Short mmCIF file of C-alpha atoms and ligand atoms in Angstrom, two decimals:
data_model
loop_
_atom_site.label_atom_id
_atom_site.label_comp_id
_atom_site.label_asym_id
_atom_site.label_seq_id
_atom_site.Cartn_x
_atom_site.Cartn_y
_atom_site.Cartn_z
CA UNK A 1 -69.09 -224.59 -10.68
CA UNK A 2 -68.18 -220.84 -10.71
CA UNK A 3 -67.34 -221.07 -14.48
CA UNK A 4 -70.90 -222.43 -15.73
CA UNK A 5 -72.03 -220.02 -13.42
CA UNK A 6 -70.25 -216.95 -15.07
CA UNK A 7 -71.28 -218.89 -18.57
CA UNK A 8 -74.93 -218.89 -17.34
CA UNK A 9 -75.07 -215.46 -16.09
CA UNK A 10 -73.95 -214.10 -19.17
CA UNK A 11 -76.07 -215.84 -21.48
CA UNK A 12 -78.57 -214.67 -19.75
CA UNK A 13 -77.88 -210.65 -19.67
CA UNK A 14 -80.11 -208.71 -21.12
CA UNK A 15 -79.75 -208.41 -25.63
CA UNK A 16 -78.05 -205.61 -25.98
CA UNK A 17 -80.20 -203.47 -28.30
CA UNK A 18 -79.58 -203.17 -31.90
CA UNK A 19 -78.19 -199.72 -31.42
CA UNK A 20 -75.45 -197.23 -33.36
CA UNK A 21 -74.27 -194.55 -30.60
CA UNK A 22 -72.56 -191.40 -31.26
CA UNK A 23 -70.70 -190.06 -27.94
CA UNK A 24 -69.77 -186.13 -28.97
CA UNK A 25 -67.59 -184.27 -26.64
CA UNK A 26 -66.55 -181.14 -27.24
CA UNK A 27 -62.69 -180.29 -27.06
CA UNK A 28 -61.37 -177.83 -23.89
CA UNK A 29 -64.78 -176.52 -24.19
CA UNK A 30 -64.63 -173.50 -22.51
CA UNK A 31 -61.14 -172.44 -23.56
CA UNK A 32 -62.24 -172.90 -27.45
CA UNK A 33 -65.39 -170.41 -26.56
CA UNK A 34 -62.82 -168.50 -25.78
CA UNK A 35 -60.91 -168.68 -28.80
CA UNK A 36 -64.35 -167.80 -30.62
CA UNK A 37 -64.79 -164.55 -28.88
CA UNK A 38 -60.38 -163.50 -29.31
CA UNK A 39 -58.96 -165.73 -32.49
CA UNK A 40 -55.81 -164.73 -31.37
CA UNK A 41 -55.77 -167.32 -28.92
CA UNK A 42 -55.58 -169.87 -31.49
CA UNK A 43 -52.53 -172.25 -31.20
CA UNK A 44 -51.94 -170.70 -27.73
CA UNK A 45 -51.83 -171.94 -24.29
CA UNK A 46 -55.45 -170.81 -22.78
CA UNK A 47 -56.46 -171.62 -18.92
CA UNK A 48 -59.99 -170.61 -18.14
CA UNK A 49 -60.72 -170.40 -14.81
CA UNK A 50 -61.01 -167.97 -11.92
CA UNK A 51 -58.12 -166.18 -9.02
CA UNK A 52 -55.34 -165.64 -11.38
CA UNK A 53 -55.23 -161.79 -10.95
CA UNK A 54 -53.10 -160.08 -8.85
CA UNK A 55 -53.95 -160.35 -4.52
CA UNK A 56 -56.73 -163.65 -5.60
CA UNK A 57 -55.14 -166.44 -3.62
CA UNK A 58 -57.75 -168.92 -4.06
CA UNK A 59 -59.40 -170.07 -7.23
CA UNK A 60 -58.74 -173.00 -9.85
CA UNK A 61 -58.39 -173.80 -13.13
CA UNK A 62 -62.06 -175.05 -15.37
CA UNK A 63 -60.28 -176.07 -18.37
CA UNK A 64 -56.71 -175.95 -20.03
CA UNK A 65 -56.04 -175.73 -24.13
CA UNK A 66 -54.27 -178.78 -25.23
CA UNK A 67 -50.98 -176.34 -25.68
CA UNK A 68 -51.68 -175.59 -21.37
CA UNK A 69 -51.63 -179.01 -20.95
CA UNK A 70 -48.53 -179.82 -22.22
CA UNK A 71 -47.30 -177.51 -19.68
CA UNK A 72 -48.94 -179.87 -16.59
CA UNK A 73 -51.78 -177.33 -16.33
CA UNK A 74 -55.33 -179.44 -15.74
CA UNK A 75 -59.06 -179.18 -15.29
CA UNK A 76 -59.37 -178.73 -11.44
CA UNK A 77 -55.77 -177.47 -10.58
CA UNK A 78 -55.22 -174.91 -7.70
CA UNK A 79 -54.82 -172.04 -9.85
CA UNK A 80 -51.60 -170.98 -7.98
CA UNK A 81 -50.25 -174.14 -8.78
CA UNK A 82 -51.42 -173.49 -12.31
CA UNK A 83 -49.81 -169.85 -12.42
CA UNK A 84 -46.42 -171.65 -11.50
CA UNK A 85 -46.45 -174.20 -13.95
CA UNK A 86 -47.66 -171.15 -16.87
CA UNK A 87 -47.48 -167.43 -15.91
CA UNK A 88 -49.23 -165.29 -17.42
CA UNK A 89 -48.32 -163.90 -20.31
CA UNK A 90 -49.71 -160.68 -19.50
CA UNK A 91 -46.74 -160.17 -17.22
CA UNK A 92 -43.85 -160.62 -19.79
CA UNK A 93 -43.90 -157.25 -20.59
CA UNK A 94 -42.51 -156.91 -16.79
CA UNK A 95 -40.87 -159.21 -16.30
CA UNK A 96 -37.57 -159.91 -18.41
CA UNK A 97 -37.43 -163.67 -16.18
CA UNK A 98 -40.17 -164.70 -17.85
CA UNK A 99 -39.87 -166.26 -21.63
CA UNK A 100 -42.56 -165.59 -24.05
CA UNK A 101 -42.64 -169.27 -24.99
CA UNK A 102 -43.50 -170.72 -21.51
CA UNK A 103 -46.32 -168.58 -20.74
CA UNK A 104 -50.27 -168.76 -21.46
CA UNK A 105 -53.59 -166.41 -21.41
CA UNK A 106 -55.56 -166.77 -18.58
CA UNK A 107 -59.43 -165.90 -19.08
CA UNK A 108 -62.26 -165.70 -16.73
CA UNK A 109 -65.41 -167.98 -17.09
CA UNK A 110 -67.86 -167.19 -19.03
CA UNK A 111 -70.76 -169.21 -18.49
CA UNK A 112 -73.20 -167.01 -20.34
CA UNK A 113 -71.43 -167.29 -23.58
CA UNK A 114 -70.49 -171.10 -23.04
CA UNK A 115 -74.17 -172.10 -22.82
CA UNK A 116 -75.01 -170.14 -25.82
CA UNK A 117 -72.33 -171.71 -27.83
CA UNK A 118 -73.24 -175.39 -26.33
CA UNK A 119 -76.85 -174.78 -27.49
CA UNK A 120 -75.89 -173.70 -30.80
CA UNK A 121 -73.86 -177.30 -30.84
CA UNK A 122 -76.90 -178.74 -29.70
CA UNK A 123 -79.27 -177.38 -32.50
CA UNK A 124 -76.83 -179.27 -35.14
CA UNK A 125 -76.91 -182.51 -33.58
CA UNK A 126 -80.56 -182.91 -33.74
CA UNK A 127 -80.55 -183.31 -37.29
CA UNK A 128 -78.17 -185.72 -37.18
CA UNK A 129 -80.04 -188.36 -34.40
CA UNK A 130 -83.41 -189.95 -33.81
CA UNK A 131 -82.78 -189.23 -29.75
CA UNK A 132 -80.24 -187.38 -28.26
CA UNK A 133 -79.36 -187.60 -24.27
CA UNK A 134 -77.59 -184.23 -22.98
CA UNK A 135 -75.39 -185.27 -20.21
CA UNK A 136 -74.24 -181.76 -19.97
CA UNK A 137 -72.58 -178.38 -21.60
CA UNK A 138 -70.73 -180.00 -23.69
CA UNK A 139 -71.65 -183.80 -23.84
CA UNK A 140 -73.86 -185.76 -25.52
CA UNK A 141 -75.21 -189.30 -27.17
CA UNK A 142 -76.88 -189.56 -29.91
CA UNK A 143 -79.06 -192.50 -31.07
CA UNK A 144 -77.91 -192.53 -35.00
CA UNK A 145 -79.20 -196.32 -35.76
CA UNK A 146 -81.37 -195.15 -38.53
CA UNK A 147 -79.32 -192.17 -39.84
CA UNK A 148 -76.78 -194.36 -41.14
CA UNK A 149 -75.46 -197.84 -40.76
CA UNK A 150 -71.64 -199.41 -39.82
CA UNK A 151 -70.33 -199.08 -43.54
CA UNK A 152 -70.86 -195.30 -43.54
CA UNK A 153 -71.10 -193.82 -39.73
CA UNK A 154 -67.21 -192.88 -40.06
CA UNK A 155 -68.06 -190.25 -43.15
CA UNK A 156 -71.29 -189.51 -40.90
CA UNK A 157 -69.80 -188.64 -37.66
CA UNK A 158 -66.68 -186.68 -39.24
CA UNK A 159 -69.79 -184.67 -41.20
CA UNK A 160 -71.32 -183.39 -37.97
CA UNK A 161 -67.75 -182.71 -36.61
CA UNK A 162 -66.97 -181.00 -39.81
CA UNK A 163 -70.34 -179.25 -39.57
CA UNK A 164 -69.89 -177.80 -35.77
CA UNK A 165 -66.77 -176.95 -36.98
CA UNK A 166 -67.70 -174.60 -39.82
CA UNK A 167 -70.94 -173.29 -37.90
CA UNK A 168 -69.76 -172.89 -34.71
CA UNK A 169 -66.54 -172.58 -34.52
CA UNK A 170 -65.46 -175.19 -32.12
CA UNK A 171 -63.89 -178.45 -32.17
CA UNK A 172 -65.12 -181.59 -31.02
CA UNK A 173 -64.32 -185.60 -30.59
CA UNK A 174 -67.04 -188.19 -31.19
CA UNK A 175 -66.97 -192.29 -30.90
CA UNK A 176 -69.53 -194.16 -31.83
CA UNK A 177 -70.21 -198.01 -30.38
CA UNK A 178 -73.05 -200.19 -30.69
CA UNK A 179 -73.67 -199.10 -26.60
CA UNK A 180 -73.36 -196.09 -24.43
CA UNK A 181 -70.59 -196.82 -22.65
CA UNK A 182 -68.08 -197.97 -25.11
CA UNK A 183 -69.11 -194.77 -27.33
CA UNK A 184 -67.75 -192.67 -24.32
CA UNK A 185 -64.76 -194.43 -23.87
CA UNK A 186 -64.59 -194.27 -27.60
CA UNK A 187 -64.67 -190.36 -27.86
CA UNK A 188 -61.84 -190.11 -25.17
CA UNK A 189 -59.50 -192.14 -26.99
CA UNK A 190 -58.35 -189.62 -29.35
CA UNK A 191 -58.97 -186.34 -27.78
CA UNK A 192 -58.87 -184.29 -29.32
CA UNK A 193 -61.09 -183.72 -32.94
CA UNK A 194 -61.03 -187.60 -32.59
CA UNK A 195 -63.42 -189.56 -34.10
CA UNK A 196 -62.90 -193.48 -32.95
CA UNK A 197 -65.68 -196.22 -34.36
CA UNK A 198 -65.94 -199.56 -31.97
CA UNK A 199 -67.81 -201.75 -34.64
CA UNK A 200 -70.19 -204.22 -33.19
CA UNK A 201 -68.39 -207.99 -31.85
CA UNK A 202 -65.08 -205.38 -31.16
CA UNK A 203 -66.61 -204.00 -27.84
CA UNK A 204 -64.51 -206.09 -25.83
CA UNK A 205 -61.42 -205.82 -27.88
CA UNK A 206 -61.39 -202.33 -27.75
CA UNK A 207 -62.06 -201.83 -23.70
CA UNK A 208 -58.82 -204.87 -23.21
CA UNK A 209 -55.81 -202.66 -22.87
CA UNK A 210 -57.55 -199.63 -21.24
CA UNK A 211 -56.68 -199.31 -17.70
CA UNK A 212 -59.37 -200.34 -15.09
CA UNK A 213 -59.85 -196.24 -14.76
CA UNK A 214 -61.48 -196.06 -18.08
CA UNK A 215 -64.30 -198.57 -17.15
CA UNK A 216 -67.21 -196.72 -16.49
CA UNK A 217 -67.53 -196.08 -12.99
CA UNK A 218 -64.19 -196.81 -11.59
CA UNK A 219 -62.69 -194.72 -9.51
CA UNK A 220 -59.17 -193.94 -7.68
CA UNK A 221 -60.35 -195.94 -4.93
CA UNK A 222 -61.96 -198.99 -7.08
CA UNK A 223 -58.53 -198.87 -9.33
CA UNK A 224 -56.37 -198.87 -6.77
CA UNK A 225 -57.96 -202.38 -5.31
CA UNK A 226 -57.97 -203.93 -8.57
CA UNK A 227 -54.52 -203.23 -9.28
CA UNK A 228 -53.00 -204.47 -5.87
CA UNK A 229 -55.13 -207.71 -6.97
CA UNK A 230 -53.02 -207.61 -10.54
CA UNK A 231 -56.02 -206.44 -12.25
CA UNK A 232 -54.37 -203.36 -14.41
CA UNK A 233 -56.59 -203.33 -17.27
CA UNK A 234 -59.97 -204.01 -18.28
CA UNK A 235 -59.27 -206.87 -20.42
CA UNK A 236 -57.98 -207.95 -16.69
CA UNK A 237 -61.32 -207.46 -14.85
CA UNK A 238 -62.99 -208.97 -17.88
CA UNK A 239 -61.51 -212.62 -17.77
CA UNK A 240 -61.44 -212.19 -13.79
CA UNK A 241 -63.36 -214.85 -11.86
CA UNK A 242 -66.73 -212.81 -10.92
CA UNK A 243 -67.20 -214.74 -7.59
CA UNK A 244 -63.98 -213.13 -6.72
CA UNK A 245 -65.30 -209.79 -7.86
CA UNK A 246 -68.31 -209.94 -6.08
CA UNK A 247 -66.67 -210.96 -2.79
CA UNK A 248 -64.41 -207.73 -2.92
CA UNK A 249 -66.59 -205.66 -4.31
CA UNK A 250 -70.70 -206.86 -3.69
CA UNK A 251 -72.92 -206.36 -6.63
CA UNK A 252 -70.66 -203.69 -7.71
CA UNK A 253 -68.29 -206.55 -8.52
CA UNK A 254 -70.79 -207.46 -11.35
CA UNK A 255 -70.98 -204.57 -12.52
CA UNK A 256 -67.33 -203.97 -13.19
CA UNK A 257 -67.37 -207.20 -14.91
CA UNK A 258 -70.03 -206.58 -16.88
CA UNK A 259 -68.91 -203.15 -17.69
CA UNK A 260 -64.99 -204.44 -18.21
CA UNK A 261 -66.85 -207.06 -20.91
CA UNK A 262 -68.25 -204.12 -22.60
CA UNK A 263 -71.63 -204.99 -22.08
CA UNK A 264 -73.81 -202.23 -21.75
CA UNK A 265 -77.86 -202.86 -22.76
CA UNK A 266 -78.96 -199.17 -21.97
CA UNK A 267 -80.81 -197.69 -24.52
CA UNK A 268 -80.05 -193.78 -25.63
CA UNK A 269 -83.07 -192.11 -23.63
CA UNK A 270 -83.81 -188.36 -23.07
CA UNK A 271 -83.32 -186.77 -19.62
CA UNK A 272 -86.55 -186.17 -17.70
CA UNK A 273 -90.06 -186.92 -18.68
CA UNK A 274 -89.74 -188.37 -22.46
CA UNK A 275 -91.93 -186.39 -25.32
CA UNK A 276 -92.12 -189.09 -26.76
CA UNK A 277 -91.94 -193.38 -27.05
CA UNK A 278 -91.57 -195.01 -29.75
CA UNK A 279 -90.19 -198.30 -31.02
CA UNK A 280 -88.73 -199.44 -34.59
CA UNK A 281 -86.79 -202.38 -36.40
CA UNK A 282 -84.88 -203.15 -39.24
CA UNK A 283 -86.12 -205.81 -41.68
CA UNK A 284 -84.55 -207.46 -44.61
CA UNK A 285 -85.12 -204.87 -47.58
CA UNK A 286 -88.84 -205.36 -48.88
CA UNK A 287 -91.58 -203.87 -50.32
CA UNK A 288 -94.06 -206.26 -49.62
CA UNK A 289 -97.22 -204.59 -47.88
CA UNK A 290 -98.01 -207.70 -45.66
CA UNK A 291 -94.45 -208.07 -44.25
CA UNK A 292 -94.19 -204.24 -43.46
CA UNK A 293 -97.87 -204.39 -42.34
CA UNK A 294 -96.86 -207.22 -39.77
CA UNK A 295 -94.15 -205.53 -38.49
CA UNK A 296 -95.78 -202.10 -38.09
CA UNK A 297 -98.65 -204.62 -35.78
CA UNK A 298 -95.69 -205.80 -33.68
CA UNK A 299 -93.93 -202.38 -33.15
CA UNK A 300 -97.49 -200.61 -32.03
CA UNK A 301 -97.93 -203.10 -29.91
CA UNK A 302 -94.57 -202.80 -28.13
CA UNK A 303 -95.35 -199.24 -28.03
CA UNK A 304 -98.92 -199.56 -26.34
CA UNK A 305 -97.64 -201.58 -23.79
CA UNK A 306 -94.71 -198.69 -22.79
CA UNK A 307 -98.18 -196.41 -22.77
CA UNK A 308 -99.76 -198.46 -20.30
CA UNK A 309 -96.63 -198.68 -18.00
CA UNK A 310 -96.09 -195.36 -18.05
CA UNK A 311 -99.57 -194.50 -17.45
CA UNK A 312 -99.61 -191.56 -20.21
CA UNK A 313 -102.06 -189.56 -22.44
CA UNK A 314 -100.64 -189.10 -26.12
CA UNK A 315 -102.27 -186.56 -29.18
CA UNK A 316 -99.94 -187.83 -31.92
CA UNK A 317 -99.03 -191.29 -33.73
CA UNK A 318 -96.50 -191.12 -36.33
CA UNK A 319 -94.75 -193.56 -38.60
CA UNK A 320 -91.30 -194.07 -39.85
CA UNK A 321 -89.93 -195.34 -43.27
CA UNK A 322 -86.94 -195.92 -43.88
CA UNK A 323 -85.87 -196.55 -47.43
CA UNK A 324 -82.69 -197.80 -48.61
CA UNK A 325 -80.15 -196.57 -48.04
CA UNK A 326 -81.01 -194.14 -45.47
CA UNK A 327 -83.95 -192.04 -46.40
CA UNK A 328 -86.06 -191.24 -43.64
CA UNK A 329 -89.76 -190.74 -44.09
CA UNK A 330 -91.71 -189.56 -40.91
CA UNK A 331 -95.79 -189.36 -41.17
CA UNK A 332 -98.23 -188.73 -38.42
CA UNK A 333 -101.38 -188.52 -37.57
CA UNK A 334 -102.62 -185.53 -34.41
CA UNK A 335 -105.41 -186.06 -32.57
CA UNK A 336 -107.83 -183.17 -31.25
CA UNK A 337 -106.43 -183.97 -27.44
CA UNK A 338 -104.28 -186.40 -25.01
CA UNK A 339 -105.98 -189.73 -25.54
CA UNK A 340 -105.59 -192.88 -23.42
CA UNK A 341 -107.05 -195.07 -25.81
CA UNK A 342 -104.10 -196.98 -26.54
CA UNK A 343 -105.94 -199.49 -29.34
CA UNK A 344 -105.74 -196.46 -31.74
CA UNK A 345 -101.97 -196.59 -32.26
CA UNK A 346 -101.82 -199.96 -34.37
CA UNK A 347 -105.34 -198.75 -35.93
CA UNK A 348 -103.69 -194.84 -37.29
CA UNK A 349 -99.81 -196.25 -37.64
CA UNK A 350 -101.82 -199.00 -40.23
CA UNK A 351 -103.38 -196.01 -41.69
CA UNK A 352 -100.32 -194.17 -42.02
CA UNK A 353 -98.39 -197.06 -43.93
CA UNK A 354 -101.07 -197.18 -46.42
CA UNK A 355 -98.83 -194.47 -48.71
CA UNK A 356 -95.94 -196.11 -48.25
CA UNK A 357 -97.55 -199.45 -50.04
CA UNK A 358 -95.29 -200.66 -52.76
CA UNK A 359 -91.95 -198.54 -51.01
CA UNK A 360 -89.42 -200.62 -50.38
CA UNK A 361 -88.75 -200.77 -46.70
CA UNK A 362 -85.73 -201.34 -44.88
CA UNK A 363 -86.59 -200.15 -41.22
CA UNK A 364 -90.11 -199.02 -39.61
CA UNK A 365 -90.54 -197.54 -36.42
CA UNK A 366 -94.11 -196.54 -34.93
CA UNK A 367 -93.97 -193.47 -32.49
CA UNK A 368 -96.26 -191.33 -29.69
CA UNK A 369 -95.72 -188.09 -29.03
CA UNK A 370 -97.29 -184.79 -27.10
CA UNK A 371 -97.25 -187.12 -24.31
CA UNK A 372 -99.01 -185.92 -21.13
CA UNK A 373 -98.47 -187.70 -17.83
CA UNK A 374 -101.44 -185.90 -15.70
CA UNK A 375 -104.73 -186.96 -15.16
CA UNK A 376 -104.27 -190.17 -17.22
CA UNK A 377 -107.27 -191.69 -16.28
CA UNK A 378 -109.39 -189.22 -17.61
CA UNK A 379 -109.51 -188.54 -21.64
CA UNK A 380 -111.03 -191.03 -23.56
CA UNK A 381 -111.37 -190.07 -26.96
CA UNK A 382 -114.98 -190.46 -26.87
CA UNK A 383 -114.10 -186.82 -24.80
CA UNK A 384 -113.48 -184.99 -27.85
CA UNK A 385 -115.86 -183.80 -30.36
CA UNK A 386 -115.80 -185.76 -33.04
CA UNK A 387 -116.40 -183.74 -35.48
CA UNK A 388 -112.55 -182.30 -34.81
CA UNK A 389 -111.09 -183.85 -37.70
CA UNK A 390 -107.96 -185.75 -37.25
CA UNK A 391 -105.20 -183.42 -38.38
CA UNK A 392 -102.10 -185.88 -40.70
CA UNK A 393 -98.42 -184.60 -40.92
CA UNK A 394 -97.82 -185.33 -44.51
CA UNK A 395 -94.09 -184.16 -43.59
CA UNK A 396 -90.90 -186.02 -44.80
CA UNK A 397 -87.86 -185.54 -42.87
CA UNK A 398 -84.81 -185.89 -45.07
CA UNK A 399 -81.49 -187.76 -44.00
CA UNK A 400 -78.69 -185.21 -43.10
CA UNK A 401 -76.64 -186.42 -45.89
CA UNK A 402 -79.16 -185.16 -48.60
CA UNK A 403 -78.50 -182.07 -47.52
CA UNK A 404 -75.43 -179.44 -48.56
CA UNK A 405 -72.78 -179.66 -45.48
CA UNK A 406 -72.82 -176.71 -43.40
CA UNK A 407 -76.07 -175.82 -44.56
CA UNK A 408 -78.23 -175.42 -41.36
CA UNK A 409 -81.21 -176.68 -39.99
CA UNK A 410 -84.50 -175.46 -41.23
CA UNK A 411 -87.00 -176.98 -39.40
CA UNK A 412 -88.81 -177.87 -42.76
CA UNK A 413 -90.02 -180.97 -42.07
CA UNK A 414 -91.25 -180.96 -38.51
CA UNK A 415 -93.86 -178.82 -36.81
CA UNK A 416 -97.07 -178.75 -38.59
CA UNK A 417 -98.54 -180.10 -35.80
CA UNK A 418 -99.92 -177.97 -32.84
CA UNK A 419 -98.41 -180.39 -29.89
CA UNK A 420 -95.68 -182.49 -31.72
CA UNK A 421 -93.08 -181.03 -29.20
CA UNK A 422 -90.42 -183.75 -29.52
CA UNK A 423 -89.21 -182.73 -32.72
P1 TTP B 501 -64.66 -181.73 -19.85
O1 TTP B 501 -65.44 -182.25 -21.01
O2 TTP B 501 -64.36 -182.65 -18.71
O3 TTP B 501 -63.25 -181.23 -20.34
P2 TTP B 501 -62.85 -180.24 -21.50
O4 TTP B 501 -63.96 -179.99 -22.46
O5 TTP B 501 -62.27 -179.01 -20.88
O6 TTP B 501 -61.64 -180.99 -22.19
P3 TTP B 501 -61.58 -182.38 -22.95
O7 TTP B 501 -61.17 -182.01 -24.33
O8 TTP B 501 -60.52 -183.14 -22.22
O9 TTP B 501 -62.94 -183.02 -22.88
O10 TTP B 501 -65.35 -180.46 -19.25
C1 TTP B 501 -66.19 -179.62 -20.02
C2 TTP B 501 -66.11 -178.22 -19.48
O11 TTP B 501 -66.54 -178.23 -18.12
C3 TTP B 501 -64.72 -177.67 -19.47
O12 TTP B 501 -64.37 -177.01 -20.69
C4 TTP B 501 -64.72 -176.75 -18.29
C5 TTP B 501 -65.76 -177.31 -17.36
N1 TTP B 501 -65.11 -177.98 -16.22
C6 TTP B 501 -64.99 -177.24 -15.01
O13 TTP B 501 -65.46 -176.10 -14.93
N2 TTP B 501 -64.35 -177.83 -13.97
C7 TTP B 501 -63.80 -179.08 -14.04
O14 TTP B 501 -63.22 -179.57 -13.05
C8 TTP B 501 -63.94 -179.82 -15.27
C9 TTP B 501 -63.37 -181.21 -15.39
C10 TTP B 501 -64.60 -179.22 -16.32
#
């Protein structure tokens, strides 16, 4: 029967991981770089984009200011039709038609300046996440599961918009979800200096009265067939019947369904080749030595086996230790070169705990890093002259919230070691 079929299916989908995701997007990003570099822009309709000037016919808008909007001028609009929705207000001055009021400032882009002020962005958020996934100038996610936990990642995630703020200069909107995709729906919702928190079991709640346009990969086409089928919203699609999904739609039918549900078991991973892999869990608060010592076993392990599959050479293994509530402890031990010899991990992570005997624990995580993915067949550590001492981090990296706000990033805690690039 299709139901026990649907029921089946989904109790078999992938555990979502135990994740907290922070979506940051940054507000008419190119028009408030442009408020940065004239502050008398502020409160005023801006249009970035290019062919406004006098004899450019073509040309079209990047971004609008929320004040341009207002006025029907959009991302992606002819910029004719965005000059007769706004003139400019350059051309009051000659114009007596034209009222003051019902004009905006048109800018050129200025990609140069944009990237520098989206890197500057991006230097603050890496104190505030384990991994961080740049999706683009002014997007990101943020993996904040052991910077904070539900109770407290409202007061978190308004502190890092409060923090670009102040150090940059520019505004953003963040939502945070236990998955991916519901954290970007989430930082659209209030746009903009939003800041919208999906708490775990509310996924589905949330997504129910979006339309089907929200769900992550719908598009006009996609909408338009679900609404002539009645499906409007995303609660809609959710409590659809699959089968009938999948016969309109192919595998892509499951998708939206699964998607609709707010199911989403991605993990936040960096672009490109990772610098690192690493696993870690939460476990009831303790501080006793064989518990954490057990788990530390289990998490290696997990990691080794990611080694293997991805057929790397590491040079670091590092621990982390979380204490209650959120104190962050990272310790690791560099090797003399890019091993293979994945039995090491559980052996120097073991080693690494040892300081951390009678702390009381509430998360551990076991990481490689200075990962090299050439020539992996080829280093044993039996390579490397032993009598190159094993080099230890004895660095602690402290939560964000220890620290004064605004204060910025000093890179205290990090880089004593030669090849630990992923910090
Ligand atoms: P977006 O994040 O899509 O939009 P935005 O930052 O302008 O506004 P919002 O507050 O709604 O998120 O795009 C980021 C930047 O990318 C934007 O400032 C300008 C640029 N862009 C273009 O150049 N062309 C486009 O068609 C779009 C959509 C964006």
């Amino acid at each position: 029967m299709n139901t026990d079929r649907g029921k089946l299916d989904i109790t078999i989908e992938k555990e979502a991981p135990d994740q907290i995701v922070l979506h940051i997007d940054m507000d008419c990003f190119y028009a408030a770089c442009e408020r940065l570099k004239d502050p008398e822009l502020n409160g005023e309709p801006v249009i970035v984009g290019m062919g406004y000037e006098p004899g450019d016919t073509i040309g079209a808008v990047a971004t609008a200011s929320y004040e341009a909007r207002e006025f029907g001028v959009g991302s992606a609009m002819p910029i004719q039709e965005a000059l007769d929705k706004l003139p400019r207000r350059k051309d009051v001055a000659n114009d007596p038609a034209l009222n003051k009021e019902q004009t905006g400032h048109y800018r050129p882009v200025d990609m140069e300046f944009y990237k520098d002020t989206g890197a500057q962005v991006k230097s603050i958020l890496e104190d505030y996440a384990e991994t961080i996934r740049d999706v683009s100038i002014d997007e990101a996610y943020l993996d904040v599961t052991s910077h904070t936990d539900w109770g407290a990642v409202e007061q978190y995630a308004r502190t890092l918009q409060d923090e670009i703020y102040d150090t940059v200069g520019v505004p953003a909107s963040v939502g945070v979800a236990p998955n991916m995709s519901a954290a970007k729906i989430a930082s659209d919702y209030d746009k903009p200096n939003g800041c919208v928190i999906v708490r775990p079991g509310t996924v589905r709640e949330f997504l129910s009265s979006l339309p089907v346009e929200e769900i992550h990969g719908v598009g006009p086409v996609t909408a338009e067939k679900l609404v002539e089928e009645g499906l409007k919203t995303a609660g809609d699609v959710a409590s659809a019947d699959r089968d009938k999904l999948e016969e309109m739609f192919g595998e892509r039918g499951t998708d939206l369904f699964v998607r609709a549900r707010g199911e989403d078991t991605r993990v936040v991973e960096p672009r490109g080749l990772p610098k690192s892999i690493s696993n870690e869990s939460a476990l009831e608060t303790t501080a006793d030595i064989d518990t954490k010592r057990e788990l530390l076993i289990d998490l290696a392990e997990q990691v080794r086996q990611r080694v293997i599959e991805k057929g790397c050479l590491f040079q670091t293994i590092g621990i982390k230790v979380v204490e209650p509530p959120f104190d962050v402890n990272t310790r690791a031990t560099s090797l003399p070169g890019p091993i293979e010899s994945t039995e090491l991990i559980e052996q120097y992570a073991l080693d690494l705990l040892d300081e951390f005997e009678s702390t009381r624990v509430r998360k551990l995580g076991v990481r490689v890093s200075g990962l090299s993915f050439t020539n992996a067949n080829q280093a044993q550590l039996g390579d490397w002259d032993s009598s190159q001492q094993a080099e230890t981090d004895l660095t602690t990296k402290a939560s964000p919230k220890s620290r004064s706000r605004g204060a910025r990033r000093t890179g205290q805690s990090q880089q004593t070691l030669g090849d630990f690039t992923d910090e």
